CSV table of C-alpha atoms and ligand atoms in Angstrom, one decimal:
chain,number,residue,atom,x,y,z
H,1,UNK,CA,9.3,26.7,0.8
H,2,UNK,CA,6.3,24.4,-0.5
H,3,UNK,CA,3.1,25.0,1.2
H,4,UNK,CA,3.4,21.4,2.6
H,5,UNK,CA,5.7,18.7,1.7
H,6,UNK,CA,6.0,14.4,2.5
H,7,UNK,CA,9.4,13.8,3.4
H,8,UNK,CA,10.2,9.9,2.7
H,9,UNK,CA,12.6,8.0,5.0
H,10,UNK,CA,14.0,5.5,2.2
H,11,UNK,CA,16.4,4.0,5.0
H,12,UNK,CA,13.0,3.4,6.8
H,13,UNK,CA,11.8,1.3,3.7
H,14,UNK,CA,15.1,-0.9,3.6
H,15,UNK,CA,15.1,-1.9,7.2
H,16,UNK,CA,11.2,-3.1,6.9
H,17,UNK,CA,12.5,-4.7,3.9
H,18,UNK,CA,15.7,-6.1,5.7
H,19,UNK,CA,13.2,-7.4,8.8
H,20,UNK,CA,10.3,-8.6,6.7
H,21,UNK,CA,13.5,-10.7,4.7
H,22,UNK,CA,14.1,-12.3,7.9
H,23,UNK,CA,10.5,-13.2,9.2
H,24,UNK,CA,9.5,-14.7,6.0
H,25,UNK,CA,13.2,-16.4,5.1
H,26,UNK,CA,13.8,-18.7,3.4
H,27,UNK,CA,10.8,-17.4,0.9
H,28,UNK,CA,11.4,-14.7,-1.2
H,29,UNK,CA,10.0,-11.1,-0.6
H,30,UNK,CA,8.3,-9.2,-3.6
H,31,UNK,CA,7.3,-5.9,-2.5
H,32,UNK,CA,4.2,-4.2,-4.4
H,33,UNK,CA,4.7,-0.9,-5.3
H,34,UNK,CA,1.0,0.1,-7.1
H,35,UNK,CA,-0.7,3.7,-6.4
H,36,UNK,CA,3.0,5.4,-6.3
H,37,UNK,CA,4.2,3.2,-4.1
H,38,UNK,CA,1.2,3.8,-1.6
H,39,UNK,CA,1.6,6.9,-2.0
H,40,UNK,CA,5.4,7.3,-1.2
H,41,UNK,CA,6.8,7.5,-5.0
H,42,UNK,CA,7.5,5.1,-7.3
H,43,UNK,CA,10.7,5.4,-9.1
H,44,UNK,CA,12.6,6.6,-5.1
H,45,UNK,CA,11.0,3.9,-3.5
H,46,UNK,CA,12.2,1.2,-6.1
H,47,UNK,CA,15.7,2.5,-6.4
H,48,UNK,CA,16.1,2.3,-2.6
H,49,UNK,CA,15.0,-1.3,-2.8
H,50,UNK,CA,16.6,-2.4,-6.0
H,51,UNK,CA,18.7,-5.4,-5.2
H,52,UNK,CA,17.3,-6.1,-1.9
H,53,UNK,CA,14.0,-8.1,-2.8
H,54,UNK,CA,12.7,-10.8,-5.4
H,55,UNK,CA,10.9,-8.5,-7.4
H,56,UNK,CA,8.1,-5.2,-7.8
H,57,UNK,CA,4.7,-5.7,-8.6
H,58,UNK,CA,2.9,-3.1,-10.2
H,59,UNK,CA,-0.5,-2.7,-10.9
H,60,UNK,CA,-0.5,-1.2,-14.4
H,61,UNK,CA,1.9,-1.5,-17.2
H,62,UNK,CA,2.8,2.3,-16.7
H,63,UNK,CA,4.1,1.8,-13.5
H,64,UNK,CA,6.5,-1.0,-15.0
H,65,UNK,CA,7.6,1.5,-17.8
H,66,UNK,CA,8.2,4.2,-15.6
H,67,UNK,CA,10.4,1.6,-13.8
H,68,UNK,CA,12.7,0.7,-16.2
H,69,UNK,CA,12.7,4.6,-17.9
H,70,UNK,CA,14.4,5.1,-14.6
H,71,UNK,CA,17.0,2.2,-15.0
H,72,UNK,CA,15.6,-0.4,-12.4
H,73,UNK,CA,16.6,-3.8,-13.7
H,74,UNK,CA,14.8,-5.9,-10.9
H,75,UNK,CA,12.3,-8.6,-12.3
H,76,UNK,CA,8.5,-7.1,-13.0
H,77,UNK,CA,4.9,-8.3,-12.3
H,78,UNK,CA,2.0,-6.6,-13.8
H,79,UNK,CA,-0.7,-7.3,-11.5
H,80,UNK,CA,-3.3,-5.5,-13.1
H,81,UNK,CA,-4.8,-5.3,-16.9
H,82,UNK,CA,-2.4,-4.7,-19.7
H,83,UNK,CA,-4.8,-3.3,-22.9
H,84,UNK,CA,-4.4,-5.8,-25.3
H,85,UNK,CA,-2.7,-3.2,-28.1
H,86,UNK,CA,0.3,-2.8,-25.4
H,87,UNK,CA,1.5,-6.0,-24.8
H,88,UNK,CA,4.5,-4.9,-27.1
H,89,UNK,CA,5.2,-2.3,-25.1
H,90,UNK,CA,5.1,-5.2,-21.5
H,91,UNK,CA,7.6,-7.2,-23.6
H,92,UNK,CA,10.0,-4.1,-24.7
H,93,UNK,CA,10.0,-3.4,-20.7
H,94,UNK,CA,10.6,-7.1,-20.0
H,95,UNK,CA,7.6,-7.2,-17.3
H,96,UNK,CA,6.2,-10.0,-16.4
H,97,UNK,CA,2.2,-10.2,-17.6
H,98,UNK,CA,-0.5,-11.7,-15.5
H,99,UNK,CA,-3.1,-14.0,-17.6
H,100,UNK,CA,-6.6,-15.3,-17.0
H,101,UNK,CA,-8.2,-15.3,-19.9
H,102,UNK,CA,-7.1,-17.8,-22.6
H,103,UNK,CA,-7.9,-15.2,-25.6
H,104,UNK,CA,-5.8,-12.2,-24.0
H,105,UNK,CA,-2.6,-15.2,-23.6
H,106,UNK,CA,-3.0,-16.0,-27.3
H,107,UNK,CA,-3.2,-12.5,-28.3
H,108,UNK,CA,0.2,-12.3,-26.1
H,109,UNK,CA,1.9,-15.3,-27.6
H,110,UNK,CA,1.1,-13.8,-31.2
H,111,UNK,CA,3.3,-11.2,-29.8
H,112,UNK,CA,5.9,-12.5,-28.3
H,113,UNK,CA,6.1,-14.7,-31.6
H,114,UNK,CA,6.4,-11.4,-33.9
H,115,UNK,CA,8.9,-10.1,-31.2
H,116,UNK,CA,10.7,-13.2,-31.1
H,117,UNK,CA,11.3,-13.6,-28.0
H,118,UNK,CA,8.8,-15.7,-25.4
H,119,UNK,CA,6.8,-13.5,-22.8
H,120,UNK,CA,6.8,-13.9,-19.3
H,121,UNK,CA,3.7,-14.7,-17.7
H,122,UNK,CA,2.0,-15.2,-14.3
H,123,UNK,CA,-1.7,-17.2,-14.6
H,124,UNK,CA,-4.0,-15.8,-11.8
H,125,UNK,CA,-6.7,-18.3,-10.0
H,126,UNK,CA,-9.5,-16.6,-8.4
H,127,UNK,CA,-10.0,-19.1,-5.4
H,128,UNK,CA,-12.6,-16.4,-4.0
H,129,UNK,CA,-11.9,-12.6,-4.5
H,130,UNK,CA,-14.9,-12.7,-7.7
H,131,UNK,CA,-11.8,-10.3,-9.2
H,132,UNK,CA,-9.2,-11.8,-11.2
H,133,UNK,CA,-8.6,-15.1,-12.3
H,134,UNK,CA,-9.3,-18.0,-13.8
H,135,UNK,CA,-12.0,-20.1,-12.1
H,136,UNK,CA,-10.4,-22.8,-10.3
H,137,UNK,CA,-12.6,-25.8,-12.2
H,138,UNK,CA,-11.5,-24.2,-15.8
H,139,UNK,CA,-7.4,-23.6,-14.5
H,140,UNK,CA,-5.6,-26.8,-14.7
H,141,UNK,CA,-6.9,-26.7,-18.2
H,142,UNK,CA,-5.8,-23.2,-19.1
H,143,UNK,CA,-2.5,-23.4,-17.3
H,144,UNK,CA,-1.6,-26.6,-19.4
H,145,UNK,CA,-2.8,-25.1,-22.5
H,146,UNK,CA,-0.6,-21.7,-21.4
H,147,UNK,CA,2.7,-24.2,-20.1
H,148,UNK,CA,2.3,-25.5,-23.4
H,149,UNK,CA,2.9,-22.5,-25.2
H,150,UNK,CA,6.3,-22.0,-26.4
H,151,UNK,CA,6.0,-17.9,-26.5
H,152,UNK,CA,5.0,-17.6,-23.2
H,153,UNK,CA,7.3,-18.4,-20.2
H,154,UNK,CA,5.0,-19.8,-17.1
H,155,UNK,CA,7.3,-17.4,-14.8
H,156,UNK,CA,4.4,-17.5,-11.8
H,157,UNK,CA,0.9,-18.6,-10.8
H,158,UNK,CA,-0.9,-17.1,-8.0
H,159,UNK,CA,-4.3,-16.0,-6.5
H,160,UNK,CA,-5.4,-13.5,-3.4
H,161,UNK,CA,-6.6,-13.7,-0.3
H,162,UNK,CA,-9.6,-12.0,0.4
H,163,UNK,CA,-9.5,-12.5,4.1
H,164,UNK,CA,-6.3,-13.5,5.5
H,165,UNK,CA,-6.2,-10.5,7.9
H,166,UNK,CA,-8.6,-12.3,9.8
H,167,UNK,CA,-8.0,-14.0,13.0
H,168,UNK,CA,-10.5,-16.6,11.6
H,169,UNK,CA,-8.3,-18.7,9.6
H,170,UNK,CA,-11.0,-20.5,7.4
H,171,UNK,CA,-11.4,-19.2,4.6
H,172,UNK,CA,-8.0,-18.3,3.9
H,173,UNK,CA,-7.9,-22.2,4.8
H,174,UNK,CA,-10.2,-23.0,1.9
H,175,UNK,CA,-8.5,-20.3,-0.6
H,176,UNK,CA,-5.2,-22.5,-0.2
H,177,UNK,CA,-7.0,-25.5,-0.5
H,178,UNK,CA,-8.5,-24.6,-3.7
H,179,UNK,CA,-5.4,-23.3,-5.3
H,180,UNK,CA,-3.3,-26.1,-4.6
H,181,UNK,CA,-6.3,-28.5,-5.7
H,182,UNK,CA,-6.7,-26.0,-9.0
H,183,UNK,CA,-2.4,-26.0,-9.8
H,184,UNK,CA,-1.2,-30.0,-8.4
H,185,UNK,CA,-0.2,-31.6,-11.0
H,186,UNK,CA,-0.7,-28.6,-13.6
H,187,UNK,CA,2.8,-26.1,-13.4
H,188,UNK,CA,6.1,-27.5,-14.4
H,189,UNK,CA,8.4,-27.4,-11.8
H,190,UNK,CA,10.2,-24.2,-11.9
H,191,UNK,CA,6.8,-22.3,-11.6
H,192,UNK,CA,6.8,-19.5,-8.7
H,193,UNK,CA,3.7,-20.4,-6.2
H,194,UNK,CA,2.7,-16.9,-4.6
H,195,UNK,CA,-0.7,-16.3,-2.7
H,196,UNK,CA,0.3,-14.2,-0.1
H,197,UNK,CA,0.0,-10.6,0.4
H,198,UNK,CA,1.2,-9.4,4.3
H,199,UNK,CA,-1.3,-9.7,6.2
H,200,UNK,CA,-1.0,-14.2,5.1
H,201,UNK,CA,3.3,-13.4,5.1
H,202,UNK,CA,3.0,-12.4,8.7
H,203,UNK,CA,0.3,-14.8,10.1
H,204,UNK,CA,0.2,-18.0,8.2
H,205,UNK,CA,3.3,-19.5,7.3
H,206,UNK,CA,1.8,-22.1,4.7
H,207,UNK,CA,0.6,-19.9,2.5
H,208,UNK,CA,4.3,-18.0,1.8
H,209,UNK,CA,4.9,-21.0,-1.2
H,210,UNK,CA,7.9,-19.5,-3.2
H,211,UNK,CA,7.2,-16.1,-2.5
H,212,UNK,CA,5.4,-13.8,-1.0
H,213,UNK,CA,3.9,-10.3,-2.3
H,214,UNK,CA,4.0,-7.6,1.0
H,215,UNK,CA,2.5,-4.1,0.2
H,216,UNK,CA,1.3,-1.9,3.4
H,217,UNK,CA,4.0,-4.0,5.8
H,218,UNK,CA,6.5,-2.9,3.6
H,219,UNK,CA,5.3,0.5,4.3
H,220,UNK,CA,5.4,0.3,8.4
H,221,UNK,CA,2.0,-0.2,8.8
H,222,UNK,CA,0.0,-2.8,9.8
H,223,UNK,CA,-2.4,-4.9,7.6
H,224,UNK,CA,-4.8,-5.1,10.7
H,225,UNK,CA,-4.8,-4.4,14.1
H,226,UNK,CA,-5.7,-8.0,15.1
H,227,UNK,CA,-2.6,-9.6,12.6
H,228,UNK,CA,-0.3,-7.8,14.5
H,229,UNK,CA,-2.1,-8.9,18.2
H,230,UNK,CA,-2.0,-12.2,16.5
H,231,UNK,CA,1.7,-12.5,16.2
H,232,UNK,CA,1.9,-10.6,20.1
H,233,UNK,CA,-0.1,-13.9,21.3
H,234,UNK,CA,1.7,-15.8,19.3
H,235,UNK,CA,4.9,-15.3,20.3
H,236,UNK,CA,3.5,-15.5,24.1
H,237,UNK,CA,2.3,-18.8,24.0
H,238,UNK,CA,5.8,-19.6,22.5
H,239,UNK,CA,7.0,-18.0,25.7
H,240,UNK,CA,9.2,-15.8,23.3
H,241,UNK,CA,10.9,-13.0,25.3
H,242,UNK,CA,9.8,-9.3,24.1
H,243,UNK,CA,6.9,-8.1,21.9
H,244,UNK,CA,8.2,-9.0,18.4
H,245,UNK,CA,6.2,-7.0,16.7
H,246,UNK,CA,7.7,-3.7,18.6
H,247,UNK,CA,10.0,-1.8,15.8
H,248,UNK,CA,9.1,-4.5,13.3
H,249,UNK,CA,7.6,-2.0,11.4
H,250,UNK,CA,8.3,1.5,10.7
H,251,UNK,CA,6.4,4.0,9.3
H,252,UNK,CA,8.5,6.0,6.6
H,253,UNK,CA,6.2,9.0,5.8
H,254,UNK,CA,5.7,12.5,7.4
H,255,UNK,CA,3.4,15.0,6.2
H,256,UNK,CA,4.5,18.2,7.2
H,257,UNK,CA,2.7,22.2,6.5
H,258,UNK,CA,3.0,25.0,8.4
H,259,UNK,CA,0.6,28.4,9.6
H,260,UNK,CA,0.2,30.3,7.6
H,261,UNK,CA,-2.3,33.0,9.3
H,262,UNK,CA,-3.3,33.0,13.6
H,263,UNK,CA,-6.7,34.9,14.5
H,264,UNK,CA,-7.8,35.1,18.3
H,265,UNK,CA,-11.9,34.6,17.9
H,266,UNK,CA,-14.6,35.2,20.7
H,267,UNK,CA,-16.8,33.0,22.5
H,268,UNK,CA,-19.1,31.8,20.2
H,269,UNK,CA,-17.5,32.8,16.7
H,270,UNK,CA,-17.9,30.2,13.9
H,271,UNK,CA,-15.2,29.1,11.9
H,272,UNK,CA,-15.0,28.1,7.9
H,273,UNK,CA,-18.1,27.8,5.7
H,274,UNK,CA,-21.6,26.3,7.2
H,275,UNK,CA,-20.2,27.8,10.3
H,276,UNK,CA,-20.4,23.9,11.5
H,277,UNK,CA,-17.7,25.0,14.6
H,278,UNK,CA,-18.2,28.0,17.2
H,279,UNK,CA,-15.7,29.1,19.9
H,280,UNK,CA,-17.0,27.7,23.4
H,281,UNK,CA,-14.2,30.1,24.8
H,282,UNK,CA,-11.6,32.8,23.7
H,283,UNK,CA,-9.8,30.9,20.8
H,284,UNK,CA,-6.5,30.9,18.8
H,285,UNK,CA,-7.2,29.7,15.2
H,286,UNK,CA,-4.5,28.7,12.8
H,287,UNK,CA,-4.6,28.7,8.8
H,288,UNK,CA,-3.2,25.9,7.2
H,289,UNK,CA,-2.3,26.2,3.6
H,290,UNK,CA,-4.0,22.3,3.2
H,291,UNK,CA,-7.3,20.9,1.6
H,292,UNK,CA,-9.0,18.2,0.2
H,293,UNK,CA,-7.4,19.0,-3.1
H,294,UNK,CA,-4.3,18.4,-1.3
H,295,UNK,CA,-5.1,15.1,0.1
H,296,UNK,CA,-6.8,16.3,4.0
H,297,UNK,CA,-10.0,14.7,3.4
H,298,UNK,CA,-12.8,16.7,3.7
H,299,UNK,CA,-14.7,14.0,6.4
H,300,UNK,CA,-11.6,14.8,8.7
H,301,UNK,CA,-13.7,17.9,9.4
H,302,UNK,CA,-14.6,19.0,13.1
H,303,UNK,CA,-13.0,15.0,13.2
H,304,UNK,CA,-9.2,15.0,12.7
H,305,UNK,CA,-5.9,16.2,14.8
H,306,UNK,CA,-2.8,17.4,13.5
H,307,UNK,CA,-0.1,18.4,15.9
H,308,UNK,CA,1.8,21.6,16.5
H,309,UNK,CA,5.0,21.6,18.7
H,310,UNK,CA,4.3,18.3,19.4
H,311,UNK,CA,0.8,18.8,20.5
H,312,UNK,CA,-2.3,17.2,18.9
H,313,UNK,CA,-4.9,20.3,17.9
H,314,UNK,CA,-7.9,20.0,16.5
H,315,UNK,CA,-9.2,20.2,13.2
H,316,UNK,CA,-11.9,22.7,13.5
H,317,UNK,CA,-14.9,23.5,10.9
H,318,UNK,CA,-14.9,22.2,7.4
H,319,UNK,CA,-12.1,21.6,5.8
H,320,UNK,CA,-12.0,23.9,2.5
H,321,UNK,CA,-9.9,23.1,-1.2
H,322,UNK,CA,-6.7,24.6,0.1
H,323,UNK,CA,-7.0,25.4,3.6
H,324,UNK,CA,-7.6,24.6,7.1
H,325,UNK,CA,-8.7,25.9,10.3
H,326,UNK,CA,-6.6,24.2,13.5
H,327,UNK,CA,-7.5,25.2,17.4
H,328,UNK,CA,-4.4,26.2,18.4
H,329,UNK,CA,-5.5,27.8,21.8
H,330,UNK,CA,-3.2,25.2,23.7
H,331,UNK,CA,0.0,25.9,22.2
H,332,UNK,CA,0.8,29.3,23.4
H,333,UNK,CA,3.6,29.9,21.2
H,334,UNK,CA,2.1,28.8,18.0
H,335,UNK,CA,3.3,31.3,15.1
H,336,UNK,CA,3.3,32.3,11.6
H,337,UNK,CA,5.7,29.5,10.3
H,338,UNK,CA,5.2,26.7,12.6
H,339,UNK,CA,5.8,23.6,10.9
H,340,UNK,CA,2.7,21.8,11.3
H,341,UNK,CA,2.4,17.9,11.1
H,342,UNK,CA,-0.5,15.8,9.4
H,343,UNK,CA,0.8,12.6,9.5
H,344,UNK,CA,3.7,11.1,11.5
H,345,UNK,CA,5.8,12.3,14.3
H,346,UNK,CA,6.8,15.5,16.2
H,347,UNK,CA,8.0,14.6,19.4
H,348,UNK,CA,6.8,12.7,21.4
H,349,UNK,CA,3.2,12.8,19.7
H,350,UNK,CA,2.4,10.7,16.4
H,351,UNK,CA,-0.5,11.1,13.6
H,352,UNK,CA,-0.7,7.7,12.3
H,353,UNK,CA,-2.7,6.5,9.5
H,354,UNK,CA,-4.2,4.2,11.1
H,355,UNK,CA,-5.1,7.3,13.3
H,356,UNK,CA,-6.4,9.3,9.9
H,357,UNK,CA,-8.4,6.1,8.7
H,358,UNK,CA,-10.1,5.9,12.0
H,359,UNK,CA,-11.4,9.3,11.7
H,360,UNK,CA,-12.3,8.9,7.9
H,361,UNK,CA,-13.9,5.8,8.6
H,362,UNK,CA,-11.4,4.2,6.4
H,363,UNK,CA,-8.1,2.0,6.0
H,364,UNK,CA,-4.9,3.3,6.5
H,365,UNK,CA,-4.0,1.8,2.8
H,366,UNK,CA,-6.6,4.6,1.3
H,367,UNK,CA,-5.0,7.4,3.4
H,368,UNK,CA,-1.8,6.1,1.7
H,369,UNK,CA,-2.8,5.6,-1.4
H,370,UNK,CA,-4.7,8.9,-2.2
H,371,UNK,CA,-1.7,11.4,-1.2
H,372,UNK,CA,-1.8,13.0,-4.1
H,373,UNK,CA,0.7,12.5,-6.9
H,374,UNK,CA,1.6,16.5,-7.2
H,375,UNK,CA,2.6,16.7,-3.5
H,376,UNK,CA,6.1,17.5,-3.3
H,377,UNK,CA,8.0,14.7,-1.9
H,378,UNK,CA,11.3,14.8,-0.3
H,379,UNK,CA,13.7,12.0,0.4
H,380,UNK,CA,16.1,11.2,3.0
V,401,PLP,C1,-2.2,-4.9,-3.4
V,401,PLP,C2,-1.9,-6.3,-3.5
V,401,PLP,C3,-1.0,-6.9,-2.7
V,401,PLP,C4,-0.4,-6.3,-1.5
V,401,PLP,O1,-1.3,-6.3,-0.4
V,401,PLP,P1,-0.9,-5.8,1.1
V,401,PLP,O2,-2.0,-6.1,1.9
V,401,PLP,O3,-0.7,-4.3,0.9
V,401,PLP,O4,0.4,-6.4,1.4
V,401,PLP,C5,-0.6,-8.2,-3.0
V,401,PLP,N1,-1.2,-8.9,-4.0
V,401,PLP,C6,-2.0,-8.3,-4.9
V,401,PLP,C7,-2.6,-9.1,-6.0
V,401,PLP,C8,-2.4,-7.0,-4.6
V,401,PLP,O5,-3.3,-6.4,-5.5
């Protein structure tokens, strides 16, 4: 038995899919599948959706070749960087290539010219991230001179939002403004518009163009607490029967250990190094074969909850590489062998990770997107 495993409910993924399909129809719904498919694994994730959305964005062109090494045909955007001595291997995987910079899309037509065959592109607009992108007062330019090109296919053109969580809808506002002043008149017809990622998908309708681009929604969790009040007020000033944002969303990943050692400690014992925790009564300590080198972050430390039998228990004392210390005093019947859950449900109770963010003092897409790559995973 692994010392703690992430079981992946794939049939979890398909029916946010099969919902997110629906609240966005008629656009189309790429899903984004960067940092191992926020942490749920790439190539399992994919192959669940395969068939069932417009295409997977990647962040790095070794996501997109692990992709088709495992036989997933679906169209390909590289969101992120491709070094400029792989672009043969982008066009051997057929993935679409994201430009904004005029040298890097000559370098890729020279390739695509040698390869003959033309390379599909997406040009980027930075309409106010400062990340990627062409500025908007230099894209009409550079998107003619790309359209132009005869080795590269103008597949796409899009930009990001930097605050479209935001129940302040102004500069999200001026984002769209500025991309549709920076691409009118610019992309031939056929050209994909996408600006959205979910957070924009769920709240404002105008900016879903021909497609939208939905990461941590896919994933059952939401962008931000007030995008998901915002659609509850929403659909009560519509006088909409029912919260439609119950079940919209379903998380799809449980992180599951067990104990592996129980101690009773006195009144006043410390627990794990610095002695940062002491027993104010008779306590039950459990061992939990679980550190920071196993993804618990270390700041959850005299912070964070897991639960046992259903129960939330403390975290107590610092979290170490490979282990942790749980106060377990409430669960009488806690034993060697209890399974022991970090994140998602057991019973009644729920670890979110919107709970686990809180307590980090981060976003639920980091405690996602740092589960650690040699976990073992298991899908159902
Ligand atoms: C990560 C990312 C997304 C997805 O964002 P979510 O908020 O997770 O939906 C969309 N577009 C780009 C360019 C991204 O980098």
């Amino acid at each position: 038995m692994p010392l703690c495993t992430l079981r992946v409910d794939l049939g979890a993924l398909q029916r946010n899919v099969e919902r997110l399909t629906a609240l966005v129809a008629p656009t189309p719904l790429a899903v984004v599948v960067k940092a191992n498919a926020y942490g749920h694994g790439l190539v399992p994730v994919a192959r669940a959706l395969s068939g069932r959305v417009a295409r997977f964005c990647v962040y790095e062109l070794s996501e997109a070749v692990a992709l088709r090494d495992a036989g997933v045909t679906d169209p390909i955007l590289i969101l992120g960087p491709v070094p400029r001595e792989e672009i043969d291997t982008a066009h051997a995987a057929a993935a679409a290539v994201t430009l904004w910079n005029l040298d890097f899309a000559r370098r890729a037509a020279s390739t695509a010219r040698r390869r003959r065959s033309p390379l599909a592109v997406h040009a980027k607009v930075d309409t106010g991230v400062a990340r990627l992108g062409f500025p908007p007062t230099d894209a009409p330019a550079a998107i003619a001179k790309i359209a132009q090109t005869p080795e590269l296919r103008l597949e796409g053109c899009f930009t990001h939002l930097a605050s479209s969580e935001d129940l302040d809808e102004g500069f999200t506002s001026l984002q769209h403004r500025r991309f549709e002043e920076a691409t009118r008149g610019a992309l031939p017809e056929a050209t994909i518009r996408h600006m959205a990622a979910s957070a924009a998908a769920m709240m404002w309708p105008e900016t879903r163009l021909d497609m939208v681009r939905v990461g941590i929604a896919l994933y059952g969790i939401w962008p931000s607490r007030e995008c998901r009040l915002f659609l509850q007020s929403r659909a009560i000033r519509s006088l909409h029967d029912g919260d439609p944002t119950a079940g919209l969303l379903e998380p799809a990943i449980t992180w599951t250990t067990h104990i592996v050692a129980l101690r009773e400690i006195d009144h006043g014992d410390p627990v794990g190094y610095g002695s940062t925790w002491r027993a104010a009564r008779p306590t039950r300590i459990a061992t939990l074969p679980v550190g920071y080198a196993e993804g618990l972050d270390r700041s959850l430390s005299n912070r964070g909850q897991v639960l046992v039998g259903g129960r939330r228990c403390p975290i107590v004392g610092r979290i170490c590489m490979n282990m942790s210390m749980v106060d377990v005093t409430e669960v009488p019947d806690a034993h060697v062998g209890q399974a022991v859950t970090l994140l998602g449900r057991d019973g009644d109770a729920e670890i979110t990770a919107d709970d686990v963010a809180d307590w980090c003092g981060t976003i639920a897409y980091e405690v996602l997107a740092r589960l650690p790559l040699h976990l073992p995973r298991a899908y159902v």
